[in-house]
Structures are given as C-alpha cells and as structure tokens.
Amino acid sequence: MAEKRESLHGQWSGRWAFVLAATGSAVGLGNIWKFPYITGENGGGAFVLVYLICIAIIGIPIMIAEVMLGRRGRRSPLNTMRQLAREEGRSPHWQYLGWAGMVAGFLILSYYSVIAGWALAYIFRTAAGTFTGVTADGAGSIFSELVSDPERLLAWHTIFMVMTMVVVARGVRSGLEQAVRYLMPALFVLLLVLVGYAMNTVAFDEGLSFLFNPDFHALLYKEDATGVERWTWEPVLTALGHAFFTLSLGMGAIMIYGSYLPERASIAKTSVVIALMDTLVALLAGMAIFPIVFANGLEAGAGAGLIFQTLPIAFGHMPGGAFFGTLFFILLTFAAWTSAISLVEPAVTWMVENHGVNRIYASVWVGLATWLLGIGTVLSFNLISGEEYQLFGKTFFDLLDFLTATIMLPLGGLFIALFAGWQMRRESNLDELKMGDGVMFQLWFFLIRYVTPFAVVLVFLNAIGIITF
Ligand code: PHE
C-alpha cells in the first residue's frame, strides 16, 4: 500500500467534482470545432468509425491509466512520473514523459487560444444580429473577414489568454466546479436545439449518412495537387490523434486532474462516463453541422472555419436565433476555457513545485510564452498563409496541430500505457484502481498491456510507411 499522499495544490470536493472538471477539460473546441471539420476533410463515416474504435480500445484504457497515475503520484505530471518510477524501481527517465506533456500542452494552447478567440468574436457578432437572415456566402465572407485581420485575431487571442491565466493563477478549484456544473448541461441542450434545426433542413438524412455511413474509399484516398487519387494513411493517424486530443489524453492534463481526485472514487467508471459524454457531444455537433453543410451546398472539407461558416446560417434563420446563437458561442467559449485551463495546469503546478514560485508568477510566465507563440497561428491565417510559407503543404497552424495532436499526444499516451502496463507492478495498479481483481480489471490490464500499445504502434508504423497492408 502506498503512503497516503495529499496534493500540494488541493483536492476536488468529491468524485462528482472531478467528473465535472475532467469533462470540462475533455469537452471543448475539439468536440465542436475540430471533430466536424476533420470529419469533413476525411470523408465522413469511415473516419468517425475509426475515431470511435480508437476511443473505445485506446482512449478509455489510457484515460483510466492516466487518472490512476495522477492519483497515485499526487503531484504535477513530471514529479508524479519521477516519484512513481522511483517507487516501482524504474528508470528516472520516465520523468521526461512529464516534460513532453508540458511542452505539448504549451504548443496546443498557443493555437487553441486563437481559435477560442474566434468563438469569442462570434459572441458579439451573433448578439449584434449580424447573422439574421444570412446566406451561406454571407456567413463565409464574415468569417474570412475576421481571420484575414491579424489585429483583430490578436486582440481576441489576447483576451482569451488573459481569461485563462486569471483562472489558472487563482487555482483550479475556485469557481471551475460550479461553472462546469451548470454550463456544460446548457451547452448540451443548445446542441440539441441545433440538431433540432438540422432535422428540419432538407439534408438531415444526407448529413446523417455522411456521418455514419462508412465509406473507406473516401477515408483512404485523397486527390493530390495534380488531381490524381492516392492512397493515404494519414486520416487514420488523424483519427487516432483526435481520440487523444478530444479526451485530453497523452500530455498530463487528465493526470493532473486525477491527482486532485479523492482516494475512494472509482477511476474506471468515472473515466468511462467522461469518455461517453465527450463522444456524445462530438457526435451531436456533427449531426447539427453536416445537414446545414449539405442543405446550403457548402463544402464538407472546408477546413478549420467549418462551424463558423455553417452554424451562423442556422442561427440566422431559426426563431430566436440571435439569442440562441449568442448563448451558443458563450458556451463554446466557456467549454474552450475549461479545456485551456487544463492545458497549462501541468506546467504551472510543476513550476510551483520545483521552482518555489507562486501560482500567479508561474501563470504569468507560462501565459506570456504561450501568447507569444500564438502569434504564429494568428498570422498563419492571413499574412503567412501563402504557399511560400508552408511546409509539407501545411501552414504554421496546421503543422503545430499535426505535431501535437497527431504525433505528441499518441506518443505520450503510448508511454503512459507502457508505464502502467509494464513498469508498474500489477499490485500497484490493483491497489490504486480499487476495482478488485475481477473481469473488468483484467480486461483493462490486457488492453493497456497489449492492445493499446500495439494499436498505436501499428498506426504509426503504417503512417511512416514501414508496414503497409
Ligand atoms: N480535449 C480538449 C478539447 O477537446 C483539448 C485538450 C487537449 C485539452 C489536450 C487538454 C489536453 O477541446
């Protein structure tokens, strides 16, 4: 039995508070902004299917492992890994997993904040009635106008970063629990309203079939620059990466929240609940958006602006649209906010633990660095969007997103699985999970030892072309 440890940074008021905070971290732009647009870019149903499989056999077991490591270590991810490696008699190098996670969180937040800035900007546009009666073209040009203006993007990015760092500086517990408790259900209800609107468009069936009818050709073949169709594995890698991104896995966010989890709470059940809620939100967002896309003759693969070009059309035409629209973008901003907080929490707690600084000081510095890097993403939508500034056909934003969500998070998750499955003693896992040595534990242990690492490695090897089917 490990000694009873308390986190330096406090504890949740109970299991339910953890569920709320972790859901706050998981549900964010990833579900409402990113899921629909990458699904659109990668051909729909088959992509969704691969993503769902990744959630089930990779995401959920890793989430359980991450929460478990966090609760056992009760420190920032870096110190948790160092501590647990020592306890289990393993190499101190495991702490680099904590390092990599902090770097990933920092990189992700730098662009996450820019996109959250779009959501902020849209609160004011919807409230001002800008979208009343808007056409698809109109919504498209309002969006382009916003992203082509670096100053405006920078201003919204700045506001969002300040909002995030203020909460982080004050400590995660104050306010966050209460806010998530009321605002998450409200976001859920609004998504239902949007799905209701989508049901009344002419293309609801088409939207659903795009989302749920797997077409593997559409997933695995893409046109290259010359218009020739070529086989590609990248969409599968993207789906895998998104399973990590959407559940906030692979970088320590869920680990740090796990470190505030009270001793008795059941980790496995809680993780499954969080993953299910997160998935439901993403699917609802997809069900709201694609019918609007098809009903208005828009491009499913329109890219990162997809929800900003489609949802305003719904708000512009439904009764009470300005009200619902404003509320929706407020809630979206809020969802992004609770995710952003969890992205920096590992770095801030580490600075407090290892450098003896207070949370305010740590937040200011981490925030400032993230804000600076975010300027790269701001500019990648306008001044440096051209091909001459791209690498492998990707803009600065696309590259950062690819590097973090598609490479760093799955790799982080892989090492978390390897640590929990192969480095921790079986008894330590049993002791911390507190679910008894029954079927559920054995299933998890089997998944985390064999299935999860194998699946991640397989997807990666395929992507770099070492094995091809
Ligand atoms: N899960 C968040 C979302 O879907 C993003 C996130 C990724 C948050 C990684 C924390 C860590 O928006």
Short mmCIF file of C-alpha atoms and ligand atoms in Angstrom, two decimals:
data_model
loop_
_atom_site.label_atom_id
_atom_site.label_comp_id
_atom_site.label_asym_id
_atom_site.label_seq_id
_atom_site.Cartn_x
_atom_site.Cartn_y
_atom_site.Cartn_z
CA MET A 1 0.00 0.00 0.00
CA ALA A 2 1.44 3.36 -0.96
CA GLU A 3 1.74 6.01 1.73
CA LYS A 4 -1.23 8.37 1.79
CA ARG A 5 -0.30 11.41 -0.23
CA GLU A 6 -2.08 14.72 -0.50
CA SER A 7 -1.64 17.05 -3.42
CA LEU A 8 0.05 20.31 -2.62
CA HIS A 9 -2.50 22.09 -4.77
CA GLY A 10 -5.68 20.90 -3.08
CA GLN A 11 -8.27 18.29 -3.82
CA TRP A 12 -11.65 18.11 -5.51
CA SER A 13 -14.65 18.24 -3.22
CA GLY A 14 -15.60 14.76 -4.38
CA ARG A 15 -15.83 12.37 -7.28
CA TRP A 16 -18.51 14.41 -8.95
CA ALA A 17 -16.30 17.48 -8.94
CA PHE A 18 -13.61 15.51 -10.70
CA VAL A 19 -16.11 14.29 -13.29
CA LEU A 20 -17.10 17.89 -13.95
CA ALA A 21 -13.57 19.19 -14.19
CA ALA A 22 -12.36 16.35 -16.38
CA THR A 23 -15.40 16.73 -18.59
CA GLY A 24 -14.66 20.43 -18.73
CA SER A 25 -11.19 19.56 -19.93
CA ALA A 26 -12.34 16.96 -22.43
CA VAL A 27 -15.29 18.79 -23.92
CA GLY A 28 -14.02 21.79 -25.80
CA LEU A 29 -13.14 23.04 -29.22
CA GLY A 30 -12.02 19.51 -30.02
CA ASN A 31 -15.61 18.31 -29.99
CA ILE A 32 -17.45 21.20 -31.53
CA TRP A 33 -14.91 22.85 -33.78
CA LYS A 34 -12.33 20.22 -34.65
CA PHE A 35 -14.31 16.99 -34.84
CA PRO A 36 -16.73 18.23 -37.51
CA TYR A 37 -14.06 19.84 -39.63
CA ILE A 38 -11.64 16.94 -39.67
CA THR A 39 -14.53 14.55 -40.26
CA GLY A 40 -15.49 16.69 -43.23
CA GLU A 41 -11.95 16.74 -44.55
CA ASN A 42 -11.53 13.00 -44.20
CA GLY A 43 -14.62 11.74 -45.93
CA GLY A 44 -17.14 11.26 -43.09
CA GLY A 45 -18.42 7.93 -41.79
CA ALA A 46 -15.31 5.78 -42.04
CA PHE A 47 -13.31 8.43 -40.23
CA VAL A 48 -15.95 8.59 -37.49
CA LEU A 49 -15.85 4.82 -37.17
CA VAL A 50 -12.08 4.70 -36.80
CA TYR A 51 -12.28 7.53 -34.27
CA LEU A 52 -14.92 5.68 -32.23
CA ILE A 53 -12.84 2.50 -32.24
CA CYS A 54 -9.82 4.49 -31.07
CA ILE A 55 -11.86 5.99 -28.22
CA ALA A 56 -13.05 2.56 -27.11
CA ILE A 57 -9.91 0.49 -27.25
CA ILE A 58 -7.23 3.12 -26.82
CA GLY A 59 -8.74 6.27 -25.31
CA ILE A 60 -10.68 4.78 -22.42
CA PRO A 61 -7.93 2.42 -21.18
CA ILE A 62 -5.39 5.23 -21.35
CA MET A 63 -7.69 7.60 -19.56
CA ILE A 64 -8.01 5.10 -16.73
CA ALA A 65 -4.23 4.73 -16.65
CA GLU A 66 -3.62 8.46 -16.68
CA VAL A 67 -6.07 9.22 -13.87
CA MET A 68 -4.61 6.35 -11.89
CA LEU A 69 -1.02 7.56 -12.26
CA GLY A 70 -2.10 11.05 -11.30
CA ARG A 71 -3.89 9.98 -8.18
CA ARG A 72 -1.07 7.74 -7.09
CA GLY A 73 1.58 10.40 -7.60
CA ARG A 74 -0.46 13.40 -6.41
CA ARG A 75 1.97 15.86 -7.98
CA SER A 76 2.47 17.61 -11.28
CA PRO A 77 2.83 15.04 -14.08
CA LEU A 78 6.60 15.42 -14.19
CA ASN A 79 7.04 14.82 -10.47
CA THR A 80 4.39 12.14 -10.48
CA MET A 81 6.31 10.19 -13.09
CA ARG A 82 9.56 10.69 -11.25
CA GLN A 83 8.01 9.57 -7.98
CA LEU A 84 6.24 6.54 -9.39
CA ALA A 85 9.30 5.43 -11.35
CA ARG A 86 11.28 5.55 -8.13
CA GLU A 87 8.64 3.63 -6.19
CA GLU A 88 8.44 0.96 -8.82
CA GLY A 89 12.23 0.75 -9.10
CA ARG A 90 12.29 2.07 -12.68
CA SER A 91 14.45 4.49 -14.62
CA PRO A 92 14.24 8.16 -13.63
CA HIS A 93 14.00 8.93 -17.34
CA TRP A 94 10.27 8.38 -17.10
CA GLN A 95 10.04 11.94 -15.88
CA TYR A 96 10.66 13.08 -19.45
CA LEU A 97 7.15 11.93 -20.19
CA GLY A 98 6.05 14.72 -17.89
CA TRP A 99 8.29 17.13 -19.75
CA ALA A 100 6.99 16.18 -23.14
CA GLY A 101 3.46 16.61 -21.84
CA MET A 102 4.14 20.14 -20.66
CA VAL A 103 5.62 21.06 -23.99
CA ALA A 104 2.65 19.55 -25.83
CA GLY A 105 0.23 21.47 -23.60
CA PHE A 106 2.07 24.70 -24.23
CA LEU A 107 2.11 24.18 -28.00
CA ILE A 108 -1.55 23.19 -28.12
CA LEU A 109 -2.72 26.11 -26.03
CA SER A 110 -0.90 28.54 -28.30
CA TYR A 111 -3.26 27.77 -31.17
CA TYR A 112 -6.22 26.68 -29.10
CA SER A 113 -6.41 30.19 -27.72
CA VAL A 114 -6.50 31.70 -31.19
CA ILE A 115 -9.45 29.53 -32.21
CA ALA A 116 -11.19 30.20 -28.90
CA GLY A 117 -10.75 33.86 -29.86
CA TRP A 118 -12.92 33.22 -32.93
CA ALA A 119 -15.65 31.87 -30.67
CA LEU A 120 -15.34 34.99 -28.52
CA ALA A 121 -15.59 37.22 -31.57
CA TYR A 122 -18.70 35.35 -32.69
CA ILE A 123 -20.49 36.05 -29.41
CA PHE A 124 -20.56 39.70 -30.35
CA ARG A 125 -21.42 39.13 -33.96
CA THR A 126 -24.41 36.95 -33.15
CA ALA A 127 -25.55 39.30 -30.39
CA ALA A 128 -25.44 42.23 -32.78
CA GLY A 129 -27.74 40.38 -35.16
CA THR A 130 -25.07 40.19 -37.87
CA PHE A 131 -26.32 36.81 -38.99
CA THR A 132 -30.04 37.49 -39.20
CA GLY A 133 -31.21 36.01 -42.50
CA VAL A 134 -27.61 35.39 -43.56
CA THR A 135 -26.84 33.36 -46.69
CA ALA A 136 -24.10 30.76 -46.94
CA ASP A 137 -21.97 33.22 -48.90
CA GLY A 138 -22.57 35.93 -46.35
CA ALA A 139 -21.56 33.69 -43.46
CA GLY A 140 -18.46 32.68 -45.40
CA SER A 141 -17.36 36.22 -46.02
CA ILE A 142 -17.98 37.31 -42.44
CA PHE A 143 -15.66 34.51 -41.38
CA SER A 144 -12.97 35.36 -43.93
CA GLU A 145 -13.12 38.96 -42.91
CA LEU A 146 -12.39 38.01 -39.33
CA VAL A 147 -9.50 35.64 -39.99
CA SER A 148 -7.86 37.84 -42.56
CA ASP A 149 -7.42 40.59 -39.99
CA PRO A 150 -4.35 39.84 -37.84
CA GLU A 151 -5.02 42.66 -35.44
CA ARG A 152 -8.48 41.50 -34.56
CA LEU A 153 -7.36 37.90 -34.19
CA LEU A 154 -4.53 39.01 -31.97
CA ALA A 155 -6.89 41.03 -29.80
CA TRP A 156 -9.26 38.08 -29.26
CA HIS A 157 -6.36 35.71 -28.69
CA THR A 158 -5.01 38.10 -26.06
CA ILE A 159 -8.35 38.36 -24.29
CA PHE A 160 -8.74 34.60 -24.20
CA MET A 161 -5.22 34.06 -22.86
CA VAL A 162 -5.81 36.59 -20.11
CA MET A 163 -9.10 34.92 -19.17
CA THR A 164 -7.36 31.56 -18.96
CA MET A 165 -4.39 32.68 -16.95
CA VAL A 166 -6.56 34.55 -14.45
CA VAL A 167 -8.36 31.33 -13.56
CA VAL A 168 -5.16 29.32 -13.53
CA ALA A 169 -3.48 31.86 -11.27
CA ARG A 170 -6.31 31.60 -8.76
CA GLY A 171 -6.17 27.81 -8.59
CA VAL A 172 -8.40 25.45 -10.45
CA ARG A 173 -10.88 24.65 -7.79
CA SER A 174 -12.38 28.02 -7.13
CA GLY A 175 -15.23 28.54 -9.49
CA LEU A 176 -14.46 25.85 -12.02
CA GLU A 177 -16.57 23.13 -10.45
CA GLN A 178 -19.62 25.32 -10.09
CA ALA A 179 -19.37 26.75 -13.55
CA VAL A 180 -18.99 23.39 -15.27
CA ARG A 181 -21.94 22.01 -13.34
CA TYR A 182 -24.37 24.46 -14.94
CA LEU A 183 -22.81 25.47 -18.20
CA MET A 184 -21.98 22.03 -19.60
CA PRO A 185 -25.61 20.85 -19.45
CA ALA A 186 -26.64 24.14 -21.04
CA LEU A 187 -24.22 23.58 -23.92
CA PHE A 188 -25.64 20.12 -24.34
CA VAL A 189 -29.20 21.45 -24.55
CA LEU A 190 -28.18 24.03 -27.13
CA LEU A 191 -26.59 21.36 -29.24
CA LEU A 192 -29.90 19.53 -29.13
CA VAL A 193 -31.64 22.70 -30.30
CA LEU A 194 -29.21 22.87 -33.21
CA VAL A 195 -29.78 19.24 -34.09
CA GLY A 196 -33.50 20.06 -34.00
CA TYR A 197 -32.89 22.82 -36.53
CA ALA A 198 -30.81 20.46 -38.66
CA MET A 199 -33.65 17.93 -38.66
CA ASN A 200 -35.81 20.46 -40.40
CA THR A 201 -33.36 21.16 -43.17
CA VAL A 202 -33.73 19.29 -46.44
CA ALA A 203 -30.44 17.49 -45.92
CA PHE A 204 -30.77 15.87 -42.50
CA ASP A 205 -30.63 12.36 -43.94
CA GLU A 206 -27.71 13.25 -46.15
CA GLY A 207 -25.88 14.71 -43.17
CA LEU A 208 -26.51 11.64 -41.05
CA SER A 209 -25.44 9.30 -43.76
CA PHE A 210 -22.25 11.29 -44.32
CA LEU A 211 -21.52 10.97 -40.62
CA PHE A 212 -22.50 7.37 -40.01
CA ASN A 213 -22.18 5.54 -43.32
CA PRO A 214 -18.59 4.37 -43.51
CA ASP A 215 -17.02 4.84 -46.91
CA PHE A 216 -13.46 3.61 -46.67
CA HIS A 217 -12.54 4.82 -50.09
CA ALA A 218 -13.34 8.36 -49.00
CA LEU A 219 -11.15 7.84 -45.95
CA LEU A 220 -8.10 6.33 -47.55
CA TYR A 221 -7.87 8.01 -50.92
CA LYS A 222 -7.21 11.66 -51.46
CA GLU A 223 -6.56 13.74 -54.51
CA ASP A 224 -3.08 15.14 -54.71
CA ALA A 225 -2.21 18.52 -56.17
CA THR A 226 -2.44 17.18 -59.71
CA GLY A 227 -5.92 15.73 -59.15
CA VAL A 228 -4.76 12.11 -59.05
CA GLU A 229 -6.22 9.94 -56.30
CA ARG A 230 -3.62 8.47 -54.00
CA TRP A 231 -3.78 6.09 -51.10
CA THR A 232 -3.00 7.72 -47.77
CA TRP A 233 -2.85 6.55 -44.19
CA GLU A 234 -2.79 10.00 -42.68
CA PRO A 235 -6.55 10.13 -41.95
CA VAL A 236 -6.26 7.06 -39.72
CA LEU A 237 -3.45 8.72 -37.84
CA THR A 238 -5.57 11.86 -37.58
CA ALA A 239 -8.46 9.85 -36.12
CA LEU A 240 -6.15 8.26 -33.58
CA GLY A 241 -4.68 11.62 -32.66
CA HIS A 242 -8.10 13.12 -32.31
CA ALA A 243 -9.16 10.40 -29.87
CA PHE A 244 -6.33 11.63 -27.64
CA PHE A 245 -6.97 15.29 -28.26
CA THR A 246 -10.68 15.17 -27.55
CA LEU A 247 -10.24 13.21 -24.32
CA SER A 248 -7.33 15.46 -23.24
CA LEU A 249 -5.02 12.45 -23.08
CA GLY A 250 -1.31 11.95 -23.54
CA MET A 251 0.00 15.19 -22.05
CA GLY A 252 -0.80 15.13 -18.37
CA ALA A 253 -3.99 17.22 -18.22
CA ILE A 254 -6.06 14.29 -17.07
CA MET A 255 -3.17 13.12 -14.91
CA ILE A 256 -3.04 16.38 -13.02
CA TYR A 257 -6.81 16.37 -12.53
CA GLY A 258 -6.50 12.79 -11.33
CA SER A 259 -4.01 13.98 -8.76
CA TYR A 260 -6.75 16.02 -7.09
CA LEU A 261 -9.11 13.05 -7.04
CA PRO A 262 -10.19 11.82 -3.60
CA GLU A 263 -8.91 8.45 -2.52
CA ARG A 264 -12.09 6.43 -2.76
CA ALA A 265 -13.52 7.49 -6.11
CA SER A 266 -13.76 4.75 -8.76
CA ILE A 267 -11.41 5.60 -11.57
CA ALA A 268 -12.64 3.18 -14.19
CA LYS A 269 -16.33 4.03 -14.03
CA THR A 270 -15.61 7.71 -13.92
CA SER A 271 -13.39 7.52 -16.99
CA VAL A 272 -15.98 5.66 -19.00
CA VAL A 273 -18.63 8.24 -18.11
CA ILE A 274 -16.37 11.11 -19.17
CA ALA A 275 -15.45 9.45 -22.46
CA LEU A 276 -19.09 8.75 -23.27
CA MET A 277 -20.16 12.32 -22.59
CA ASP A 278 -17.33 13.66 -24.66
CA THR A 279 -18.17 11.42 -27.59
CA LEU A 280 -21.84 12.27 -27.42
CA VAL A 281 -21.09 15.98 -27.62
CA ALA A 282 -18.91 15.48 -30.69
CA LEU A 283 -21.50 13.36 -32.47
CA LEU A 284 -24.24 15.89 -31.71
CA ALA A 285 -22.08 18.65 -33.11
CA GLY A 286 -21.59 16.61 -36.26
CA MET A 287 -25.31 15.92 -36.52
CA ALA A 288 -26.05 19.62 -36.25
CA ILE A 289 -23.44 20.75 -38.72
CA PHE A 290 -23.44 18.38 -41.69
CA PRO A 291 -27.12 18.76 -42.59
CA ILE A 292 -26.54 22.53 -42.68
CA VAL A 293 -23.46 21.99 -44.84
CA PHE A 294 -25.34 19.93 -47.40
CA ALA A 295 -28.57 21.91 -47.31
CA ASN A 296 -26.61 25.01 -48.25
CA GLY A 297 -24.38 23.45 -50.85
CA LEU A 298 -21.28 24.02 -48.74
CA GLU A 299 -18.05 22.05 -48.82
CA ALA A 300 -17.75 19.40 -46.04
CA GLY A 301 -13.99 19.67 -46.34
CA ALA A 302 -13.96 23.45 -45.94
CA GLY A 303 -11.41 23.23 -43.15
CA ALA A 304 -10.94 24.96 -39.84
CA GLY A 305 -13.67 27.52 -40.44
CA LEU A 306 -16.43 24.93 -40.93
CA ILE A 307 -18.55 25.58 -37.84
CA PHE A 308 -18.11 29.31 -38.14
CA GLN A 309 -19.41 29.19 -41.69
CA THR A 310 -22.34 26.86 -41.02
CA LEU A 311 -23.82 27.46 -37.58
CA PRO A 312 -24.44 31.17 -38.19
CA ILE A 313 -26.75 30.13 -41.04
CA ALA A 314 -28.81 28.13 -38.57
CA PHE A 315 -28.86 30.98 -36.09
CA GLY A 316 -29.72 33.41 -38.83
CA HIS A 317 -32.87 31.51 -39.73
CA MET A 318 -34.27 29.93 -36.61
CA PRO A 319 -36.71 31.75 -34.35
CA GLY A 320 -34.81 33.40 -31.50
CA GLY A 321 -31.61 32.76 -33.45
CA ALA A 322 -29.73 35.79 -32.19
CA PHE A 323 -30.40 34.74 -28.63
CA PHE A 324 -29.54 31.08 -29.13
CA GLY A 325 -26.52 31.97 -31.22
CA THR A 326 -25.11 34.32 -28.64
CA LEU A 327 -25.68 31.78 -25.92
CA PHE A 328 -24.09 29.07 -28.03
CA PHE A 329 -20.88 30.99 -28.64
CA ILE A 330 -20.72 31.98 -24.98
CA LEU A 331 -20.95 28.33 -24.03
CA LEU A 332 -18.45 27.32 -26.68
CA THR A 333 -16.01 29.89 -25.34
CA PHE A 334 -16.64 28.56 -21.89
CA ALA A 335 -16.00 24.98 -23.00
CA ALA A 336 -12.76 26.10 -24.62
CA TRP A 337 -11.82 27.96 -21.46
CA THR A 338 -12.17 24.94 -19.19
CA SER A 339 -10.04 22.93 -21.63
CA ALA A 340 -7.41 25.64 -21.90
CA ILE A 341 -7.04 25.74 -18.14
CA SER A 342 -6.21 22.05 -18.09
CA LEU A 343 -3.65 22.51 -20.85
CA VAL A 344 -1.45 24.74 -18.69
CA GLU A 345 -2.16 23.19 -15.32
CA PRO A 346 0.69 20.63 -15.58
CA ALA A 347 3.28 23.31 -16.35
CA VAL A 348 2.06 25.70 -13.69
CA THR A 349 1.95 23.09 -10.92
CA TRP A 350 5.42 21.93 -11.91
CA MET A 351 6.83 25.46 -11.63
CA VAL A 352 5.20 25.85 -8.23
CA GLU A 353 6.59 22.52 -7.01
CA ASN A 354 10.09 22.71 -8.40
CA HIS A 355 10.90 26.37 -8.60
CA GLY A 356 9.30 27.63 -5.43
CA VAL A 357 7.33 30.32 -7.25
CA ASN A 358 3.70 31.09 -6.56
CA ARG A 359 0.85 30.28 -8.92
CA ILE A 360 0.43 33.85 -10.02
CA TYR A 361 4.04 34.21 -11.08
CA ALA A 362 4.03 30.83 -12.82
CA SER A 363 0.79 31.64 -14.65
CA VAL A 364 2.05 34.97 -15.90
CA TRP A 365 5.18 33.48 -17.41
CA VAL A 366 3.60 30.44 -18.91
CA GLY A 367 0.77 32.61 -20.25
CA LEU A 368 3.12 35.11 -21.80
CA ALA A 369 5.17 32.47 -23.58
CA THR A 370 2.04 30.78 -24.90
CA TRP A 371 0.60 34.06 -26.06
CA LEU A 372 3.79 34.87 -27.98
CA LEU A 373 3.81 31.56 -29.79
CA GLY A 374 0.12 32.02 -30.57
CA ILE A 375 1.02 34.97 -32.76
CA GLY A 376 2.41 32.45 -35.24
CA THR A 377 -1.03 30.87 -35.53
CA VAL A 378 -2.72 34.26 -35.77
CA LEU A 379 -0.54 35.13 -38.75
CA SER A 380 -0.88 31.73 -40.38
CA PHE A 381 -4.46 32.61 -41.28
CA ASN A 382 -3.51 35.81 -43.04
CA LEU A 383 -0.04 37.27 -43.53
CA ILE A 384 1.79 33.94 -43.66
CA SER A 385 -0.96 31.76 -45.10
CA GLY A 386 0.55 31.62 -48.58
CA GLU A 387 2.18 28.55 -50.05
CA GLU A 388 5.62 30.07 -49.82
CA TYR A 389 5.26 29.94 -46.03
CA GLN A 390 4.08 26.36 -45.91
CA LEU A 391 5.97 23.22 -45.07
CA PHE A 392 4.72 19.89 -46.47
CA GLY A 393 1.66 21.81 -47.65
CA LYS A 394 0.79 22.81 -44.12
CA THR A 395 0.55 26.26 -42.59
CA PHE A 396 2.14 27.08 -39.24
CA PHE A 397 -1.17 26.33 -37.53
CA ASP A 398 -1.63 23.02 -39.38
CA LEU A 399 1.93 22.00 -38.56
CA LEU A 400 1.54 22.73 -34.86
CA ASP A 401 -1.74 20.90 -34.78
CA PHE A 402 -0.22 17.94 -36.62
CA LEU A 403 2.86 17.82 -34.43
CA THR A 404 0.91 17.98 -31.18
CA ALA A 405 -2.44 16.29 -31.71
CA THR A 406 -1.30 13.69 -34.20
CA ILE A 407 2.21 12.90 -33.04
CA MET A 408 2.91 14.05 -29.48
CA LEU A 409 -0.35 13.04 -27.80
CA PRO A 410 -0.48 9.48 -29.17
CA LEU A 411 3.20 9.02 -28.32
CA GLY A 412 2.61 10.39 -24.82
CA GLY A 413 -0.33 8.03 -24.48
CA LEU A 414 1.76 5.11 -25.70
CA PHE A 415 4.33 5.70 -22.97
CA ILE A 416 1.62 6.12 -20.35
CA ALA A 417 0.24 2.74 -21.41
CA LEU A 418 3.69 1.17 -21.34
CA PHE A 419 4.39 2.56 -17.90
CA ALA A 420 1.09 1.46 -16.39
CA GLY A 421 1.07 -1.89 -18.15
CA TRP A 422 4.71 -2.93 -17.98
CA GLN A 423 6.57 -0.81 -15.46
CA MET A 424 4.11 -0.58 -12.59
CA ARG A 425 3.64 -3.73 -10.62
CA ARG A 426 0.32 -5.41 -11.11
CA GLU A 427 -0.33 -4.99 -7.37
CA SER A 428 0.25 -1.26 -7.60
CA ASN A 429 -2.31 -1.00 -10.38
CA LEU A 430 -4.76 -3.08 -8.39
CA ASP A 431 -4.15 -1.07 -5.25
CA GLU A 432 -4.78 2.26 -6.95
CA LEU A 433 -7.70 1.31 -9.17
CA LYS A 434 -9.55 -0.30 -6.29
CA MET A 435 -11.83 -2.27 -8.55
CA GLY A 436 -10.82 -5.73 -7.35
CA ASP A 437 -9.06 -8.36 -9.41
CA GLY A 438 -12.16 -9.17 -11.45
CA VAL A 439 -13.03 -9.31 -15.12
CA MET A 440 -13.04 -5.54 -15.52
CA PHE A 441 -9.57 -5.15 -14.11
CA GLN A 442 -8.26 -7.98 -16.24
CA LEU A 443 -9.84 -6.53 -19.32
CA TRP A 444 -8.25 -3.16 -18.64
CA PHE A 445 -4.89 -4.71 -17.88
CA PHE A 446 -4.98 -6.71 -21.08
CA LEU A 447 -5.93 -3.67 -23.13
CA ILE A 448 -3.30 -1.43 -21.60
CA ARG A 449 -0.52 -4.01 -21.89
CA TYR A 450 -1.17 -5.36 -25.34
CA VAL A 451 -3.97 -3.86 -27.37
CA THR A 452 -3.40 -0.17 -26.76
CA PRO A 453 0.37 -0.03 -27.34
CA PHE A 454 0.11 -2.38 -30.27
CA ALA A 455 -2.62 -0.34 -31.94
CA VAL A 456 -0.76 2.94 -31.51
CA VAL A 457 2.48 1.47 -32.82
CA LEU A 458 0.72 -0.10 -35.75
CA VAL A 459 -0.94 3.12 -36.80
CA PHE A 460 2.37 4.94 -36.51
CA LEU A 461 4.43 2.40 -38.40
CA ASN A 462 1.89 2.43 -41.15
CA ALA A 463 1.99 6.16 -41.30
CA ILE A 464 5.71 6.24 -41.82
CA GLY A 465 5.33 3.53 -44.40
CA ILE A 466 7.22 0.73 -42.67
CA ILE A 467 4.35 -1.71 -42.82
CA THR A 468 1.64 -1.42 -45.38
CA PHE A 469 -1.32 -3.69 -45.66
N1 PHE B 1 -9.88 17.94 -25.01
C1 PHE B 1 -9.85 19.31 -25.37
C2 PHE B 1 -10.88 19.56 -26.47
O1 PHE B 1 -11.47 18.65 -26.97
C3 PHE B 1 -8.49 19.77 -25.80
C4 PHE B 1 -7.38 19.34 -24.90
C5 PHE B 1 -6.38 18.53 -25.37
C6 PHE B 1 -7.37 19.73 -23.55
C7 PHE B 1 -5.37 18.08 -24.54
C8 PHE B 1 -6.36 19.29 -22.72
C9 PHE B 1 -5.36 18.46 -23.22
O2 PHE B 1 -11.10 20.65 -26.85
#
